[in-house]
Amino acid sequence: MDFQQSLITTVHDYSLGNLDAIDFNKELRQRPTALLIPCLMEEFKRPALSLIRDTLSTLTGLSSLVIALSADSIDDVNTAEAFFANMPFQVQVHWTNGPAVQDVLSSMASLGLDLTGPPGKGWAVWQGLGVACQQAEVIGLFDADIRTFGSGYPERMLRPLLNPSHGMAYVKAFYSRLSLETQALQGRATRLFVGPLLASLEQIFGALPYLCYLQTFRYPLAGEFAFTRDLAMNLRIPSDWGLEMGLLSEVYRHVAPSRITQVDLGLFDHKHKSLGNKPDEGLQRMASEIFCTVLRSLMEHEGCVISMDQLPTLEVLYRRVGEDRVRQFGLDSAINRLPYDRHGEELALHRFADLLRPSLSGLLASPIAHQLPSWSRLNSCNPSFAMDLATAGRVGRQSPSYTPSAIRLRRPNHSPARHEDQAKAATTAAA
């Protein structure tokens, strides 16, 4: 814990416990606020989601809660609705992969937009934003597997946005990732991959503004963040494990650093992902997709790309920096009397290093990522699309064959007469 500031504002946790539920609910009532939780049905069998629900039940000033749910059947969705019954605010369980939602999403294919997947957190977040942004001015996002969820989480993360005089548009959480059972350090993807990677790239390219921006975040892979509706409506959403880093890239594109803050949520634990036995599994797959997201963002913001000739330098630097970080985390753990598996950390580091070469080859062969379009773009195509999607997320439970008949797609310049005029003009020009 410290009190230092840097490129973006940091809200520290001074461990004073200065929370005020009454004042917080008053602030919530002054600016319509929604929370979004992307969720799988399996989370309803774990205690974390019950803890989150019970904690949120005290937020009487909250406008709405959107549960972006992936479920196999209508019965599952009804179970989720019953789970969140009797909350003091509106709860919408949005069935992200329901048949009616699929129909609405597929209807946009005629405009050349593929919105039907791939299924995952990014896809669920994108749908949930479309639903939440219809009424809320502030939207906060939490994962469904947080085992340490407390009243301080929503209060500390949302308050910077509730008072417009603070001038903030985006809030990112950071925290101390410790296992509740063993007290060992968690967050290997951040500690052993993203941190050493960004430091290595800085040695190659220098202190580029975008690299300095990314390194300002204490926990760039945190899945907890909040933004104003204006910002949320204009973000393209990555659909792979690069979601968090991809969103930081989008925020960098749209918002000045002075309007970004990171908030310390204190101790934090959630479901842990295994390293995986193969490059396309677990944390290895996540690291590979994060690597491509970071390099792609460097292309977009700085016009820089790692070539295959520079790759050996990156590999050597990454291992060296990573090994130094392992030693540092070992000392940190020892002085705090935390268990630390140095050998396991070294093995994970080497697995991550082995991903750099094949990942870069794949990126150079196919540099364009699949991103879901911003909601502002979709509204320009079809102003009723977000409402149709929200309706489908509810209606689909009673009507599996729901058809989005209310959709009115805008197809500018698509009239037969205009096509004929264009053809004549092209013929004349060719002559």
CSV table of C-alpha atoms in Angstrom, one decimal:
chain,number,residue,atom,x,y,z
A,1,MET,CA,0.0,0.0,0.0
A,2,ASP,CA,1.3,3.5,-0.9
A,3,PHE,CA,0.0,6.9,-1.9
A,4,GLN,CA,1.8,7.3,-5.2
A,5,GLN,CA,0.2,8.6,-8.4
A,6,SER,CA,1.2,8.2,-12.1
A,7,LEU,CA,-0.2,8.6,-15.6
A,8,ILE,CA,-3.7,7.6,-14.5
A,9,THR,CA,-5.3,8.3,-11.1
A,10,THR,CA,-5.0,5.6,-8.5
A,11,VAL,CA,-7.5,5.2,-5.7
A,12,HIS,CA,-5.7,3.4,-2.9
A,13,ASP,CA,-7.1,1.2,-0.1
A,14,TYR,CA,-5.8,2.6,3.1
A,15,SER,CA,-7.6,-0.1,5.1
A,16,LEU,CA,-9.6,2.4,7.1
A,17,GLY,CA,-13.0,0.8,6.3
A,18,ASN,CA,-14.5,4.2,5.5
A,19,LEU,CA,-17.6,2.8,3.7
A,20,ASP,CA,-21.0,4.3,3.9
A,21,ALA,CA,-23.9,2.2,2.5
A,22,ILE,CA,-26.5,5.0,3.1
A,23,ASP,CA,-24.5,7.7,1.2
A,24,PHE,CA,-23.6,5.2,-1.5
A,25,ASN,CA,-27.2,4.4,-2.2
A,26,LYS,CA,-28.0,8.1,-2.4
A,27,GLU,CA,-25.3,8.5,-5.0
A,28,LEU,CA,-26.6,5.6,-7.0
A,29,ARG,CA,-30.1,7.2,-7.1
A,30,GLN,CA,-28.7,10.4,-8.6
A,31,ARG,CA,-27.2,8.7,-11.6
A,32,PRO,CA,-28.9,5.5,-13.2
A,33,THR,CA,-26.4,2.7,-12.7
A,34,ALA,CA,-26.5,-0.9,-13.8
A,35,LEU,CA,-24.3,-3.9,-13.0
A,36,LEU,CA,-23.4,-6.5,-15.5
A,37,ILE,CA,-22.4,-10.1,-14.6
A,38,PRO,CA,-21.5,-12.5,-17.4
A,39,CYS,CA,-22.4,-15.9,-16.1
A,40,LEU,CA,-22.4,-19.7,-16.9
A,41,MET,CA,-25.0,-22.0,-15.3
A,42,GLU,CA,-22.2,-23.8,-13.4
A,43,GLU,CA,-21.7,-20.7,-11.3
A,44,PHE,CA,-25.1,-21.2,-9.6
A,45,LYS,CA,-23.7,-24.4,-8.0
A,46,ARG,CA,-20.8,-22.5,-6.3
A,47,PRO,CA,-21.0,-20.3,-3.2
A,48,ALA,CA,-19.4,-17.3,-4.8
A,49,LEU,CA,-22.5,-16.3,-6.8
A,50,SER,CA,-24.6,-16.5,-3.6
A,51,LEU,CA,-22.2,-14.2,-1.8
A,52,ILE,CA,-22.4,-11.7,-4.7
A,53,ARG,CA,-26.2,-11.8,-4.8
A,54,ASP,CA,-26.5,-11.3,-1.0
A,55,THR,CA,-24.0,-8.4,-1.1
A,56,LEU,CA,-25.7,-6.7,-4.0
A,57,SER,CA,-29.1,-7.0,-2.3
A,58,THR,CA,-28.2,-4.1,-0.1
A,59,LEU,CA,-27.9,-1.7,-3.1
A,60,THR,CA,-31.3,-0.2,-3.0
A,61,GLY,CA,-30.2,2.7,-5.2
A,62,LEU,CA,-29.1,0.5,-8.0
A,63,SER,CA,-31.2,0.8,-11.2
A,64,SER,CA,-30.7,-2.7,-12.6
A,65,LEU,CA,-28.7,-5.9,-12.7
A,66,VAL,CA,-28.1,-7.6,-16.0
A,67,ILE,CA,-27.1,-11.3,-15.9
A,68,ALA,CA,-25.6,-12.2,-19.3
A,69,LEU,CA,-26.3,-16.0,-19.0
A,70,SER,CA,-25.1,-18.9,-21.2
A,71,ALA,CA,-27.6,-21.7,-20.6
A,72,ASP,CA,-28.7,-24.9,-22.3
A,73,SER,CA,-32.4,-24.7,-21.7
A,74,ILE,CA,-35.4,-22.6,-20.7
A,75,ASP,CA,-35.4,-24.4,-17.3
A,76,ASP,CA,-31.9,-23.2,-16.6
A,77,VAL,CA,-32.8,-19.6,-17.3
A,78,ASN,CA,-35.9,-19.9,-15.1
A,79,THR,CA,-33.6,-21.2,-12.3
A,80,ALA,CA,-31.4,-18.2,-12.7
A,81,GLU,CA,-34.4,-15.9,-12.5
A,82,ALA,CA,-35.6,-17.5,-9.3
A,83,PHE,CA,-32.1,-17.3,-7.9
A,84,PHE,CA,-32.2,-13.5,-8.3
A,85,ALA,CA,-35.8,-13.0,-7.3
A,86,ASN,CA,-36.8,-10.4,-4.7
A,87,MET,CA,-33.8,-8.1,-5.3
A,88,PRO,CA,-34.6,-4.4,-4.5
A,89,PHE,CA,-33.9,-3.5,-8.2
A,90,GLN,CA,-34.8,-4.7,-11.6
A,91,VAL,CA,-33.0,-7.9,-12.7
A,92,GLN,CA,-32.8,-9.0,-16.3
A,93,VAL,CA,-31.5,-12.5,-17.0
A,94,HIS,CA,-30.5,-12.2,-20.6
A,95,TRP,CA,-30.2,-15.6,-22.4
A,96,THR,CA,-27.1,-14.9,-24.6
A,97,ASN,CA,-27.4,-18.2,-26.6
A,98,GLY,CA,-31.1,-18.5,-26.6
A,99,PRO,CA,-32.9,-19.2,-29.9
A,100,ALA,CA,-34.6,-15.8,-30.1
A,101,VAL,CA,-31.3,-14.0,-29.5
A,102,GLN,CA,-29.7,-16.1,-32.2
A,103,ASP,CA,-32.4,-15.1,-34.6
A,104,VAL,CA,-31.9,-11.4,-33.8
A,105,LEU,CA,-28.2,-11.6,-34.2
A,106,SER,CA,-28.4,-13.6,-37.4
A,107,SER,CA,-30.7,-10.9,-38.9
A,108,MET,CA,-27.7,-8.5,-39.1
A,109,ALA,CA,-25.8,-10.8,-41.5
A,110,SER,CA,-27.6,-9.1,-44.4
A,111,LEU,CA,-25.5,-6.0,-43.5
A,112,GLY,CA,-22.3,-8.0,-43.5
A,113,LEU,CA,-22.1,-8.2,-39.7
A,114,ASP,CA,-21.3,-11.5,-38.0
A,115,LEU,CA,-22.6,-11.2,-34.5
A,116,THR,CA,-23.3,-14.8,-33.7
A,117,GLY,CA,-20.1,-15.6,-31.8
A,118,PRO,CA,-17.7,-17.0,-30.9
A,119,PRO,CA,-19.4,-17.7,-27.6
A,120,GLY,CA,-17.4,-16.6,-24.6
A,121,LYS,CA,-17.0,-13.8,-22.0
A,122,GLY,CA,-16.4,-11.2,-24.7
A,123,TRP,CA,-19.6,-12.1,-26.5
A,124,ALA,CA,-21.6,-12.1,-23.3
A,125,VAL,CA,-20.2,-8.8,-22.2
A,126,TRP,CA,-21.0,-7.2,-25.5
A,127,GLN,CA,-24.6,-8.4,-25.4
A,128,GLY,CA,-25.0,-7.3,-21.8
A,129,LEU,CA,-23.7,-3.8,-22.6
A,130,GLY,CA,-26.3,-3.5,-25.3
A,131,VAL,CA,-29.0,-4.3,-22.7
A,132,ALA,CA,-27.6,-2.3,-19.9
A,133,CYS,CA,-26.9,0.9,-21.9
A,134,GLN,CA,-30.5,1.4,-22.8
A,135,GLN,CA,-31.3,3.0,-19.4
A,136,ALA,CA,-28.1,3.2,-17.3
A,137,GLU,CA,-25.6,6.1,-17.4
A,138,VAL,CA,-23.0,4.1,-15.6
A,139,ILE,CA,-22.3,0.4,-16.1
A,140,GLY,CA,-20.1,-1.8,-13.8
A,141,LEU,CA,-18.9,-5.3,-14.6
A,142,PHE,CA,-18.1,-8.1,-12.2
A,143,ASP,CA,-17.3,-11.7,-12.8
A,144,ALA,CA,-19.6,-14.4,-11.3
A,145,ASP,CA,-16.8,-16.4,-9.5
A,146,ILE,CA,-15.5,-13.8,-7.0
A,147,ARG,CA,-15.1,-15.6,-3.7
A,148,THR,CA,-14.1,-12.5,-1.7
A,149,PHE,CA,-16.9,-10.2,-2.9
A,150,GLY,CA,-17.8,-7.5,-0.3
A,151,SER,CA,-19.7,-4.3,-0.1
A,152,GLY,CA,-16.5,-2.3,-0.8
A,153,TYR,CA,-16.2,-3.8,-4.3
A,154,PRO,CA,-19.2,-2.0,-6.0
A,155,GLU,CA,-18.9,1.1,-3.8
A,156,ARG,CA,-15.2,1.7,-4.5
A,157,MET,CA,-15.4,0.9,-8.2
A,158,LEU,CA,-18.6,2.8,-9.0
A,159,ARG,CA,-18.2,6.0,-6.9
A,160,PRO,CA,-15.6,7.6,-9.2
A,161,LEU,CA,-18.2,7.6,-12.0
A,162,LEU,CA,-21.3,8.6,-10.0
A,163,ASN,CA,-20.2,12.2,-9.4
A,164,PRO,CA,-19.6,13.8,-12.9
A,165,SER,CA,-17.4,16.5,-11.3
A,166,HIS,CA,-14.6,13.8,-10.9
A,167,GLY,CA,-14.4,13.8,-14.7
A,168,MET,CA,-13.9,10.0,-14.9
A,169,ALA,CA,-15.1,7.8,-17.8
A,170,TYR,CA,-13.4,4.5,-17.0
A,171,VAL,CA,-12.5,2.6,-13.8
A,172,LYS,CA,-10.3,-0.5,-13.6
A,173,ALA,CA,-10.0,-2.6,-10.5
A,174,PHE,CA,-6.7,-3.9,-9.1
A,175,TYR,CA,-6.1,-6.1,-6.1
A,176,SER,CA,-3.9,-8.6,-4.3
A,177,ARG,CA,-4.6,-12.0,-5.7
A,178,LEU,CA,-4.2,-14.6,-2.9
A,179,SER,CA,-5.7,-18.0,-2.6
A,180,LEU,CA,-8.2,-18.3,0.3
A,181,GLU,CA,-7.1,-21.8,1.0
A,182,THR,CA,-3.3,-21.6,0.9
A,183,GLN,CA,-2.6,-17.8,0.9
A,184,ALA,CA,-0.3,-18.3,-2.1
A,185,LEU,CA,0.1,-15.7,-4.8
A,186,GLN,CA,-2.2,-16.2,-7.7
A,187,GLY,CA,-2.6,-14.3,-11.0
A,188,ARG,CA,0.2,-16.0,-12.9
A,189,ALA,CA,-0.9,-14.6,-16.3
A,190,THR,CA,-0.4,-11.1,-15.0
A,191,ARG,CA,2.7,-11.7,-12.8
A,192,LEU,CA,4.6,-14.1,-15.0
A,193,PHE,CA,3.5,-13.1,-18.5
A,194,VAL,CA,2.0,-9.7,-19.0
A,195,GLY,CA,4.4,-7.9,-16.7
A,196,PRO,CA,7.6,-9.3,-18.1
A,197,LEU,CA,6.3,-9.1,-21.7
A,198,LEU,CA,5.6,-5.3,-21.4
A,199,ALA,CA,8.9,-4.7,-19.8
A,200,SER,CA,10.7,-6.6,-22.6
A,201,LEU,CA,8.8,-4.7,-25.3
A,202,GLU,CA,9.8,-1.5,-23.7
A,203,GLN,CA,13.5,-2.5,-23.9
A,204,ILE,CA,13.0,-3.2,-27.6
A,205,PHE,CA,10.9,-0.2,-28.7
A,206,GLY,CA,11.6,2.3,-25.9
A,207,ALA,CA,9.1,4.1,-23.7
A,208,LEU,CA,6.3,4.3,-26.2
A,209,PRO,CA,3.2,6.1,-24.9
A,210,TYR,CA,1.0,3.1,-25.3
A,211,LEU,CA,3.5,0.8,-23.4
A,212,CYS,CA,3.8,3.4,-20.6
A,213,TYR,CA,-0.1,3.5,-20.5
A,214,LEU,CA,-0.4,-0.3,-20.1
A,215,GLN,CA,2.4,-0.5,-17.5
A,216,THR,CA,0.6,2.1,-15.4
A,217,PHE,CA,-2.2,-0.4,-14.6
A,218,ARG,CA,-1.4,-2.4,-11.5
A,219,TYR,CA,-3.5,-5.4,-12.7
A,220,PRO,CA,-4.2,-5.0,-16.4
A,221,LEU,CA,-6.0,-8.4,-16.6
A,222,ALA,CA,-8.6,-7.5,-13.9
A,223,GLY,CA,-12.0,-8.5,-15.2
A,224,GLU,CA,-13.7,-5.9,-13.0
A,225,PHE,CA,-14.2,-2.4,-14.5
A,226,ALA,CA,-16.8,0.3,-15.0
A,227,PHE,CA,-17.5,3.0,-17.6
A,228,THR,CA,-19.9,5.7,-18.6
A,229,ARG,CA,-22.5,4.8,-21.2
A,230,ASP,CA,-21.0,7.2,-23.7
A,231,LEU,CA,-17.7,5.3,-23.5
A,232,ALA,CA,-19.3,1.8,-23.4
A,233,MET,CA,-21.4,2.6,-26.5
A,234,ASN,CA,-18.2,3.3,-28.5
A,235,LEU,CA,-16.0,0.3,-27.6
A,236,ARG,CA,-15.3,-2.6,-29.9
A,237,ILE,CA,-15.3,-5.7,-27.8
A,238,PRO,CA,-12.7,-8.5,-28.4
A,239,SER,CA,-14.2,-11.9,-28.4
A,240,ASP,CA,-11.2,-14.0,-27.2
A,241,TRP,CA,-9.0,-14.2,-24.0
A,242,GLY,CA,-7.6,-10.8,-25.0
A,243,LEU,CA,-10.8,-9.2,-23.8
A,244,GLU,CA,-9.3,-7.2,-20.9
A,245,MET,CA,-6.2,-6.1,-22.8
A,246,GLY,CA,-8.3,-5.3,-25.9
A,247,LEU,CA,-10.6,-3.1,-23.8
A,248,LEU,CA,-7.6,-1.2,-22.4
A,249,SER,CA,-6.6,-0.6,-26.1
A,250,GLU,CA,-10.1,0.7,-26.9
A,251,VAL,CA,-10.2,2.9,-23.8
A,252,TYR,CA,-6.8,4.3,-24.8
A,253,ARG,CA,-8.2,5.1,-28.3
A,254,HIS,CA,-11.2,7.0,-26.9
A,255,VAL,CA,-10.3,8.5,-23.5
A,256,ALA,CA,-7.6,10.8,-22.2
A,257,PRO,CA,-5.5,9.3,-19.3
A,258,SER,CA,-6.8,12.1,-17.0
A,259,ARG,CA,-10.3,10.5,-17.3
A,260,ILE,CA,-9.1,7.0,-16.3
A,261,THR,CA,-8.7,5.7,-12.8
A,262,GLN,CA,-7.7,2.4,-11.1
A,263,VAL,CA,-9.2,1.4,-7.8
A,264,ASP,CA,-7.7,-0.9,-5.2
A,265,LEU,CA,-10.2,-3.5,-4.1
A,266,GLY,CA,-7.9,-5.1,-1.5
A,267,LEU,CA,-7.8,-8.9,-1.1
A,268,PHE,CA,-9.3,-10.8,-4.0
A,269,ASP,CA,-9.8,-14.4,-4.9
A,270,HIS,CA,-11.8,-16.2,-7.6
A,271,LYS,CA,-11.8,-19.4,-9.6
A,272,HIS,CA,-8.3,-20.4,-10.7
A,273,LYS,CA,-7.4,-21.5,-14.3
A,274,SER,CA,-4.9,-24.2,-14.8
A,275,LEU,CA,-1.8,-23.8,-16.8
A,276,GLY,CA,-3.0,-26.4,-19.3
A,277,ASN,CA,-1.1,-29.4,-20.8
A,278,LYS,CA,-1.0,-28.0,-24.4
A,279,PRO,CA,-0.6,-24.5,-25.9
A,280,ASP,CA,-4.3,-24.3,-26.7
A,281,GLU,CA,-5.4,-25.0,-23.1
A,282,GLY,CA,-5.8,-23.0,-19.9
A,283,LEU,CA,-3.4,-20.2,-19.2
A,284,GLN,CA,-1.2,-21.1,-22.2
A,285,ARG,CA,-4.1,-20.3,-24.6
A,286,MET,CA,-4.9,-17.2,-22.6
A,287,ALA,CA,-1.3,-16.0,-22.8
A,288,SER,CA,-1.1,-16.6,-26.5
A,289,GLU,CA,-4.2,-14.6,-27.2
A,290,ILE,CA,-3.1,-11.8,-24.9
A,291,PHE,CA,0.3,-11.6,-26.6
A,292,CYS,CA,-1.4,-11.2,-30.0
A,293,THR,CA,-3.7,-8.6,-28.6
A,294,VAL,CA,-0.8,-6.5,-27.2
A,295,LEU,CA,1.2,-6.7,-30.4
A,296,ARG,CA,-1.9,-5.8,-32.5
A,297,SER,CA,-2.5,-2.8,-30.3
A,298,LEU,CA,1.1,-1.7,-30.8
A,299,MET,CA,0.5,-1.8,-34.5
A,300,GLU,CA,-2.7,0.3,-34.1
A,301,HIS,CA,-1.5,2.9,-31.7
A,302,GLU,CA,2.3,3.2,-32.4
A,303,GLY,CA,2.8,1.7,-35.9
A,304,CYS,CA,5.2,-0.8,-34.4
A,305,VAL,CA,5.5,-4.6,-35.0
A,306,ILE,CA,7.8,-7.2,-33.8
A,307,SER,CA,9.4,-8.9,-36.8
A,308,MET,CA,10.7,-12.5,-36.9
A,309,ASP,CA,14.2,-11.0,-36.8
A,310,GLN,CA,13.5,-9.3,-33.5
A,311,LEU,CA,11.8,-12.4,-32.0
A,312,PRO,CA,15.0,-13.9,-30.6
A,313,THR,CA,15.7,-10.7,-28.7
A,314,LEU,CA,12.2,-10.7,-27.3
A,315,GLU,CA,12.5,-14.4,-26.2
A,316,VAL,CA,15.8,-13.8,-24.4
A,317,LEU,CA,14.6,-10.6,-22.8
A,318,TYR,CA,11.3,-12.2,-21.7
A,319,ARG,CA,13.0,-15.1,-20.0
A,320,ARG,CA,15.5,-12.8,-18.2
A,321,VAL,CA,12.9,-10.4,-17.0
A,322,GLY,CA,10.6,-13.3,-16.0
A,323,GLU,CA,13.3,-15.0,-14.0
A,324,ASP,CA,14.0,-11.8,-12.2
A,325,ARG,CA,10.2,-11.4,-11.4
A,326,VAL,CA,10.1,-15.0,-10.0
A,327,ARG,CA,13.0,-14.1,-7.6
A,328,GLN,CA,11.2,-11.0,-6.6
A,329,PHE,CA,7.9,-12.7,-6.0
A,330,GLY,CA,9.7,-15.4,-4.0
A,331,LEU,CA,11.2,-12.8,-1.6
A,332,ASP,CA,7.8,-11.0,-1.3
A,333,SER,CA,6.2,-14.3,-0.4
A,334,ALA,CA,9.0,-15.3,2.1
A,335,ILE,CA,8.8,-12.0,4.1
A,336,ASN,CA,5.0,-12.3,4.2
A,337,ARG,CA,5.2,-15.9,5.2
A,338,LEU,CA,3.3,-17.1,2.1
A,339,PRO,CA,4.0,-20.4,0.4
A,340,TYR,CA,5.8,-20.1,-2.9
A,341,ASP,CA,6.6,-22.8,-5.5
A,342,ARG,CA,9.6,-21.3,-7.2
A,343,HIS,CA,10.1,-24.4,-9.4
A,344,GLY,CA,6.5,-24.3,-10.5
A,345,GLU,CA,6.7,-20.6,-11.3
A,346,GLU,CA,9.8,-21.2,-13.4
A,347,LEU,CA,8.2,-24.0,-15.4
A,348,ALA,CA,5.1,-21.8,-16.1
A,349,LEU,CA,7.4,-19.0,-17.3
A,350,HIS,CA,9.2,-21.4,-19.7
A,351,ARG,CA,5.8,-22.6,-21.0
A,352,PHE,CA,4.8,-19.0,-21.7
A,353,ALA,CA,8.2,-18.3,-23.4
A,354,ASP,CA,7.6,-21.2,-25.7
A,355,LEU,CA,4.4,-19.6,-26.9
A,356,LEU,CA,6.0,-16.4,-28.3
A,357,ARG,CA,7.3,-17.9,-31.6
A,358,PRO,CA,4.2,-19.7,-32.8
A,359,SER,CA,1.9,-16.9,-31.6
A,360,LEU,CA,3.9,-14.3,-33.5
A,361,SER,CA,3.8,-16.4,-36.6
A,362,GLY,CA,0.1,-16.7,-36.4
A,363,LEU,CA,-0.3,-13.0,-35.8
A,364,LEU,CA,1.8,-12.0,-38.8
A,365,ALA,CA,-0.1,-14.4,-41.0
A,366,SER,CA,-3.5,-13.1,-39.8
A,367,PRO,CA,-3.1,-9.7,-38.1
A,368,ILE,CA,-6.8,-8.7,-38.1
A,369,ALA,CA,-8.7,-9.7,-34.9
A,370,HIS,CA,-12.3,-10.6,-34.6
A,371,GLN,CA,-14.0,-7.8,-32.7
A,372,LEU,CA,-17.7,-7.2,-32.1
A,373,PRO,CA,-18.7,-3.8,-33.4
A,374,SER,CA,-19.5,-0.9,-31.1
A,375,TRP,CA,-23.1,-0.3,-30.1
A,376,SER,CA,-22.9,3.2,-31.6
A,377,ARG,CA,-22.2,1.6,-35.0
A,378,LEU,CA,-25.0,-0.9,-34.6
A,379,ASN,CA,-27.4,1.8,-33.7
A,380,SER,CA,-26.6,3.7,-36.9
A,381,CYS,CA,-27.5,0.5,-38.8
A,382,ASN,CA,-30.7,-0.3,-36.9
A,383,PRO,CA,-31.8,2.0,-34.0
A,384,SER,CA,-34.1,-0.7,-32.6
A,385,PHE,CA,-31.5,-3.5,-32.6
A,386,ALA,CA,-30.5,-3.2,-28.9
A,387,MET,CA,-34.1,-3.2,-27.8
A,388,ASP,CA,-34.9,-6.2,-30.0
A,389,LEU,CA,-31.9,-8.0,-28.5
A,390,ALA,CA,-33.0,-7.2,-25.0
A,391,THR,CA,-36.6,-8.4,-25.8
A,392,ALA,CA,-35.3,-11.6,-27.4
A,393,GLY,CA,-33.3,-12.3,-24.3
A,394,ARG,CA,-36.6,-12.4,-22.4
A,395,VAL,CA,-39.1,-13.5,-25.0
A,396,GLY,CA,-37.0,-16.5,-26.1
A,397,ARG,CA,-37.9,-18.3,-22.9
A,398,GLN,CA,-41.5,-18.5,-23.9
A,399,SER,CA,-41.2,-18.5,-27.7
A,400,PRO,CA,-38.3,-20.6,-29.2
A,401,SER,CA,-39.3,-19.5,-32.7
A,402,TYR,CA,-39.3,-15.8,-32.0
A,403,THR,CA,-38.6,-13.8,-35.1
A,404,PRO,CA,-37.3,-10.2,-34.9
A,405,SER,CA,-40.0,-8.8,-37.1
A,406,ALA,CA,-39.6,-5.4,-35.6
A,407,ILE,CA,-36.1,-5.0,-37.0
A,408,ARG,CA,-35.9,-2.3,-39.6
A,409,LEU,CA,-32.4,-2.5,-41.2
A,410,ARG,CA,-31.0,0.6,-42.7
A,411,ARG,CA,-29.5,-0.1,-46.1
A,412,PRO,CA,-28.3,3.2,-47.5
A,413,ASN,CA,-27.8,3.5,-51.2
A,414,HIS,CA,-29.1,0.0,-51.9
A,415,SER,CA,-32.0,0.9,-54.2
A,416,PRO,CA,-32.1,-0.8,-57.6
A,417,ALA,CA,-32.2,2.6,-59.4
A,418,ARG,CA,-29.0,3.7,-57.6
A,419,HIS,CA,-27.3,0.4,-58.5
A,420,GLU,CA,-28.2,1.0,-62.2
A,421,ASP,CA,-26.8,4.6,-62.0
A,422,GLN,CA,-23.6,3.3,-60.5
A,423,ALA,CA,-23.3,0.7,-63.2
A,424,LYS,CA,-23.7,3.3,-66.0
A,425,ALA,CA,-21.2,5.6,-64.3
A,426,ALA,CA,-18.6,2.8,-64.1
A,427,THR,CA,-19.2,1.9,-67.8
A,428,THR,CA,-18.7,5.5,-68.8
A,429,ALA,CA,-15.5,5.8,-66.7
A,430,ALA,CA,-14.1,2.7,-68.2
A,431,ALA,CA,-14.7,4.0,-71.7
